[in-house]
Each structure stands twice: as C-alpha cells, then as structure tokens.
Amino acid sequence: MSWDVVMFGSISVPERSREEWLTTAINRDEFPWLDELGGVDTTLETPEALLTFLSDVALAPHHFFDVSADSSLVTVQGYVGEEPYRDLCQPLALLFGSAAGFGGTGDLTLFGYQGIRFGERVMLANGHASFRQLTQDTLGEIERSKTFQCLDARVHQRFDALVGRPSAPLDPRRATWMVHPFTGRRVRALAEQP
C-alpha cells in the first residue's frame, strides 16, 4: 500500500550569516538522528547544493513540493508520495539542521497524510538542531493548526482541479461535508442544488 506525506516549515537565518551557511560543507556526523529519519542518504555537501536539488524535484501531477528562499527565510510546503518522500526527507532535514550552527531558527514537520499516520519534526533553536517523533496527541494538534488546514485545502484543491470538480463555495449555506474520494478526508464540497 502506498502512502503520502505533507511537509511544511521554515528556517530563518540571520542575513549576515546566510552566505556562509549556504557555502559551508555539512558534517553529517553532527546529525545522528538522520538514521532514525530514514530515507535515502544524500551525498550533497552544502546547503546551496541541497536547495538546488530540492528546487528541481519530479513529482506526480497531484503532488507538489515548493521551496522558496529569500534573503533570510527558507519556506517549504509539500505533498508527496512515498518514493519522493524517501528521496526528499534527508536532504530537507539536512538543510534545516545545517542552519542551526549559523543562528538559524525554525522547524520542519513531516506528517503521514494518507495511508500511514506518523509525524516527525526537526527543530532549530539556540544553535542546535534536534529531531523528535511526534505523539498521537501532537499529530491531532497539527491537524487542527491553521498551517495544516491551509495545506490540506491546497491538496484537495489540487485533486479537484485535476478531475474538474468545482471547489467548495465560501458560503457555508451552499456547501456540504463529504469524504474526499482521493484522500479519504472529510472536506467541504458544493451542495447539490434542488
């Protein structure tokens, strides 16, 4: 059985340290939790190479993976299948982890979306990157968060656009709840008109 994952997070690196962070070789030994994360080991050596790799990922039409970088912020949002997840999770975690030593702050959340329920988070604070597996209670909190709900809506809009289904109306009187046929999640849909 295949499964899908949503990923989201951001890193803020002080502008004065950004160039040094992007070009400094990463020491994988500083992140022993990478083995716990799983996925395919990456041979890319700098955050700059990781960003280039992450910006050019081939995906199925219903999946998406966006990485945006400006002068001091890197933001990630994605919905991917099992194989792309295995290819992306280590480079993404390394990118986030590598920023900690350069004053980077932020976090990355990896969330089993369909077919599997799991959660993992990479957190940056006080010059240190840490990793933890999330509890079921924390997974529930994430599902109720505004960030997750916006990402969830984007996933459903993507499926609906691919099959030509109208998106849910903003007026709740014209909407009804349904189980989405592609994700199995409860969503708002256009109500049948009498």
mmCIF file of C-alpha atoms in Angstrom:
data_model
loop_
_atom_site.group_PDB
_atom_site.id
_atom_site.type_symbol
_atom_site.label_atom_id
_atom_site.label_comp_id
_atom_site.label_asym_id
_atom_site.label_seq_id
_atom_site.Cartn_x
_atom_site.Cartn_y
_atom_site.Cartn_z
ATOM 1 C CA MET A 1 0.000 0.000 0.000
ATOM 2 C CA SER A 2 1.357 3.410 -0.937
ATOM 3 C CA TRP A 3 1.195 6.446 1.299
ATOM 4 C CA ASP A 4 1.527 10.217 1.113
ATOM 5 C CA VAL A 5 3.206 12.805 3.310
ATOM 6 C CA VAL A 6 2.780 16.530 3.823
ATOM 7 C CA MET A 7 5.811 18.601 4.756
ATOM 8 C CA PHE A 8 5.940 22.171 5.923
ATOM 9 C CA GLY A 9 8.212 24.518 7.778
ATOM 10 C CA SER A 10 10.564 27.441 7.571
ATOM 11 C CA ILE A 11 14.102 28.439 8.516
ATOM 12 C CA SER A 12 15.145 31.950 9.377
ATOM 13 C CA VAL A 13 18.893 32.586 9.141
ATOM 14 C CA PRO A 14 20.366 35.988 10.026
ATOM 15 C CA GLU A 15 21.277 37.770 6.810
ATOM 16 C CA ARG A 16 24.862 38.322 7.970
ATOM 17 C CA SER A 17 25.339 34.512 8.229
ATOM 18 C CA ARG A 18 23.339 33.414 5.185
ATOM 19 C CA GLU A 19 26.145 33.293 2.598
ATOM 20 C CA GLU A 20 28.475 31.412 4.967
ATOM 21 C CA TRP A 21 25.685 28.933 5.816
ATOM 22 C CA LEU A 22 24.887 28.255 2.159
ATOM 23 C CA THR A 23 28.503 27.555 1.186
ATOM 24 C CA THR A 24 29.833 25.683 4.249
ATOM 25 C CA ALA A 25 30.191 21.910 3.887
ATOM 26 C CA ILE A 26 27.822 19.903 6.098
ATOM 27 C CA ASN A 27 29.192 17.393 8.579
ATOM 28 C CA ARG A 28 26.582 14.586 8.659
ATOM 29 C CA ASP A 29 28.079 13.286 11.925
ATOM 30 C CA GLU A 30 26.527 16.307 13.681
ATOM 31 C CA PHE A 31 23.080 14.839 12.949
ATOM 32 C CA PRO A 32 22.982 11.256 14.280
ATOM 33 C CA TRP A 33 19.176 11.350 14.138
ATOM 34 C CA LEU A 34 19.280 11.157 10.319
ATOM 35 C CA ASP A 35 19.326 7.351 10.576
ATOM 36 C CA GLU A 36 16.129 7.486 12.619
ATOM 37 C CA LEU A 37 14.525 9.696 9.978
ATOM 38 C CA GLY A 38 15.122 7.160 7.222
ATOM 39 C CA GLY A 39 15.020 7.864 3.523
ATOM 40 C CA VAL A 40 17.847 7.828 1.009
ATOM 41 C CA ASP A 41 21.221 9.178 2.160
ATOM 42 C CA THR A 42 22.292 12.278 0.297
ATOM 43 C CA THR A 43 25.785 12.978 -0.977
ATOM 44 C CA LEU A 44 25.209 16.709 -1.428
ATOM 45 C CA GLU A 45 27.676 18.628 0.702
ATOM 46 C CA THR A 46 26.412 22.195 1.077
ATOM 47 C CA PRO A 47 23.060 23.833 1.850
ATOM 48 C CA GLU A 48 23.312 25.602 -1.511
ATOM 49 C CA ALA A 49 23.525 22.231 -3.315
ATOM 50 C CA LEU A 50 20.633 20.922 -1.206
ATOM 51 C CA LEU A 51 18.476 23.930 -2.134
ATOM 52 C CA THR A 52 19.226 23.388 -5.815
ATOM 53 C CA PHE A 53 18.316 19.699 -5.533
ATOM 54 C CA LEU A 54 15.108 20.448 -3.604
ATOM 55 C CA SER A 55 14.044 23.095 -6.135
ATOM 56 C CA ASP A 56 14.024 20.611 -9.012
ATOM 57 C CA VAL A 57 12.001 17.569 -7.923
ATOM 58 C CA ALA A 58 9.953 15.465 -10.358
ATOM 59 C CA LEU A 59 6.505 14.601 -8.957
ATOM 60 C CA ALA A 60 3.185 13.079 -9.968
ATOM 61 C CA PRO A 61 0.631 15.649 -11.233
ATOM 62 C CA HIS A 62 -1.381 15.623 -7.986
ATOM 63 C CA HIS A 63 1.678 16.180 -5.783
ATOM 64 C CA PHE A 64 3.540 19.427 -5.159
ATOM 65 C CA PHE A 65 6.739 20.487 -3.426
ATOM 66 C CA ASP A 66 7.629 24.165 -3.089
ATOM 67 C CA VAL A 67 10.823 25.618 -1.656
ATOM 68 C CA SER A 68 11.136 29.390 -1.578
ATOM 69 C CA ALA A 69 14.203 31.242 -0.397
ATOM 70 C CA ASP A 70 14.708 34.956 0.098
ATOM 71 C CA SER A 71 17.360 36.978 1.903
ATOM 72 C CA SER A 72 16.765 35.440 5.332
ATOM 73 C CA LEU A 73 13.921 32.902 5.102
ATOM 74 C CA VAL A 74 13.528 29.470 3.514
ATOM 75 C CA THR A 75 9.975 28.105 3.386
ATOM 76 C CA VAL A 76 8.861 24.590 2.458
ATOM 77 C CA GLN A 77 5.417 23.207 1.624
ATOM 78 C CA GLY A 78 4.799 19.869 0.030
ATOM 79 C CA TYR A 79 2.514 16.938 -0.548
ATOM 80 C CA VAL A 80 4.398 13.934 -1.941
ATOM 81 C CA GLY A 81 4.141 10.181 -2.294
ATOM 82 C CA GLU A 82 6.250 7.509 -0.658
ATOM 83 C CA GLU A 83 9.096 7.399 -3.205
ATOM 84 C CA PRO A 84 9.638 11.163 -3.482
ATOM 85 C CA TYR A 85 9.405 11.388 0.313
ATOM 86 C CA ARG A 86 12.242 8.879 0.696
ATOM 87 C CA ASP A 87 14.334 10.949 -1.737
ATOM 88 C CA LEU A 88 13.491 14.301 -0.112
ATOM 89 C CA CYS A 89 13.378 13.730 3.647
ATOM 90 C CA GLN A 90 17.138 13.519 4.324
ATOM 91 C CA PRO A 91 18.172 16.447 2.091
ATOM 92 C CA LEU A 92 15.380 18.529 3.620
ATOM 93 C CA ALA A 93 16.306 17.593 7.192
ATOM 94 C CA LEU A 94 19.990 18.291 6.474
ATOM 95 C CA LEU A 95 19.132 21.684 5.004
ATOM 96 C CA PHE A 96 17.204 22.586 8.146
ATOM 97 C CA GLY A 97 19.730 21.068 10.557
ATOM 98 C CA SER A 98 22.680 22.784 8.907
ATOM 99 C CA ALA A 99 21.188 26.229 9.590
ATOM 100 C CA ALA A 100 21.305 25.801 13.382
ATOM 101 C CA GLY A 101 25.045 26.461 13.636
ATOM 102 C CA PHE A 102 24.608 29.767 11.787
ATOM 103 C CA GLY A 103 21.927 31.198 14.064
ATOM 104 C CA GLY A 104 19.059 29.582 12.177
ATOM 105 C CA THR A 105 15.701 29.139 13.881
ATOM 106 C CA GLY A 106 12.543 27.363 12.782
ATOM 107 C CA ASP A 107 11.180 23.883 12.333
ATOM 108 C CA LEU A 108 10.225 21.303 9.746
ATOM 109 C CA THR A 109 7.232 18.995 10.158
ATOM 110 C CA LEU A 110 6.839 15.713 8.267
ATOM 111 C CA PHE A 111 3.315 14.303 8.583
ATOM 112 C CA GLY A 112 1.915 10.996 7.294
ATOM 113 C CA TYR A 113 -1.122 12.249 5.417
ATOM 114 C CA GLN A 114 -2.769 9.297 3.717
ATOM 115 C CA GLY A 115 -2.153 5.579 4.126
ATOM 116 C CA ILE A 116 0.124 5.972 7.143
ATOM 117 C CA ARG A 117 -0.039 8.032 10.321
ATOM 118 C CA PHE A 118 3.247 9.356 11.645
ATOM 119 C CA GLY A 119 4.858 12.644 12.461
ATOM 120 C CA GLU A 120 8.420 13.846 12.803
ATOM 121 C CA ARG A 121 9.852 17.254 13.465
ATOM 122 C CA VAL A 122 13.268 18.880 13.078
ATOM 123 C CA MET A 123 13.608 21.920 15.361
ATOM 124 C CA LEU A 124 16.269 24.632 15.378
ATOM 125 C CA ALA A 125 16.936 26.702 18.458
ATOM 126 C CA ASN A 126 19.931 28.090 20.355
ATOM 127 C CA GLY A 127 22.448 26.920 17.762
ATOM 128 C CA HIS A 128 21.258 23.319 17.915
ATOM 129 C CA ALA A 129 19.139 21.094 15.662
ATOM 130 C CA SER A 130 17.038 18.371 17.261
ATOM 131 C CA PHE A 131 14.730 15.666 15.965
ATOM 132 C CA ARG A 132 11.734 14.016 17.544
ATOM 133 C CA GLN A 133 8.942 11.680 16.604
ATOM 134 C CA LEU A 134 5.552 13.168 17.357
ATOM 135 C CA THR A 135 2.936 11.630 19.621
ATOM 136 C CA GLN A 136 -0.644 10.939 18.547
ATOM 137 C CA ASP A 137 -1.800 13.925 20.627
ATOM 138 C CA THR A 138 0.664 16.199 18.851
ATOM 139 C CA LEU A 139 -0.478 14.855 15.467
ATOM 140 C CA GLY A 140 -4.030 15.852 16.386
ATOM 141 C CA GLU A 141 -2.844 19.344 17.330
ATOM 142 C CA ILE A 142 -1.062 19.660 13.979
ATOM 143 C CA GLU A 143 -4.220 18.629 12.096
ATOM 144 C CA ARG A 144 -6.122 21.407 13.864
ATOM 145 C CA SER A 145 -3.462 24.042 13.141
ATOM 146 C CA LYS A 146 -4.134 26.754 10.580
ATOM 147 C CA THR A 147 -0.944 25.884 8.660
ATOM 148 C CA PHE A 148 -2.002 22.255 8.248
ATOM 149 C CA GLN A 149 -5.576 23.169 7.316
ATOM 150 C CA CYS A 150 -4.353 25.541 4.584
ATOM 151 C CA LEU A 151 -2.057 22.841 3.236
ATOM 152 C CA ASP A 152 -4.866 20.264 3.440
ATOM 153 C CA ALA A 153 -7.156 22.611 1.472
ATOM 154 C CA ARG A 154 -4.436 23.042 -1.156
ATOM 155 C CA VAL A 155 -4.147 19.245 -1.527
ATOM 156 C CA HIS A 156 -7.892 18.929 -2.072
ATOM 157 C CA GLN A 157 -7.985 21.863 -4.495
ATOM 158 C CA ARG A 158 -5.213 20.187 -6.476
ATOM 159 C CA PHE A 159 -7.171 16.932 -6.776
ATOM 160 C CA ASP A 160 -10.387 18.774 -7.601
ATOM 161 C CA ALA A 161 -8.695 20.827 -10.321
ATOM 162 C CA LEU A 162 -7.227 17.689 -11.912
ATOM 163 C CA VAL A 163 -10.638 15.998 -12.190
ATOM 164 C CA GLY A 164 -12.637 19.137 -12.992
ATOM 165 C CA ARG A 165 -14.619 19.200 -9.753
ATOM 166 C CA PRO A 166 -15.762 22.659 -8.607
ATOM 167 C CA SER A 167 -14.136 23.880 -5.426
ATOM 168 C CA ALA A 168 -16.162 24.323 -2.258
ATOM 169 C CA PRO A 169 -18.043 27.615 -2.047
ATOM 170 C CA LEU A 170 -17.129 30.191 0.543
ATOM 171 C CA ASP A 171 -20.783 30.457 1.593
ATOM 172 C CA PRO A 172 -21.378 27.567 4.064
ATOM 173 C CA ARG A 173 -25.096 27.521 3.143
ATOM 174 C CA ARG A 174 -24.122 26.280 -0.326
ATOM 175 C CA ALA A 175 -21.661 23.686 0.981
ATOM 176 C CA THR A 176 -21.927 20.229 2.456
ATOM 177 C CA TRP A 177 -19.447 17.856 4.097
ATOM 178 C CA MET A 178 -18.218 14.805 2.184
ATOM 179 C CA VAL A 179 -15.410 12.265 2.293
ATOM 180 C CA HIS A 180 -12.981 13.174 -0.478
ATOM 181 C CA PRO A 181 -12.614 10.165 -2.826
ATOM 182 C CA PHE A 182 -8.865 10.614 -3.318
ATOM 183 C CA THR A 183 -7.684 11.410 0.200
ATOM 184 C CA GLY A 184 -10.366 9.837 2.406
ATOM 185 C CA ARG A 185 -10.516 13.041 4.438
ATOM 186 C CA ARG A 186 -13.666 14.937 5.349
ATOM 187 C CA VAL A 187 -13.950 18.163 3.311
ATOM 188 C CA ARG A 188 -16.479 20.808 2.309
ATOM 189 C CA ALA A 189 -17.967 20.418 -1.169
ATOM 190 C CA LEU A 190 -20.534 22.167 -3.314
ATOM 191 C CA ALA A 191 -24.008 21.127 -2.143
ATOM 192 C CA GLU A 192 -26.411 19.535 -4.635
ATOM 193 C CA GLN A 193 -28.848 22.204 -5.820
ATOM 194 C CA PRO A 194 -32.558 21.217 -5.808
#
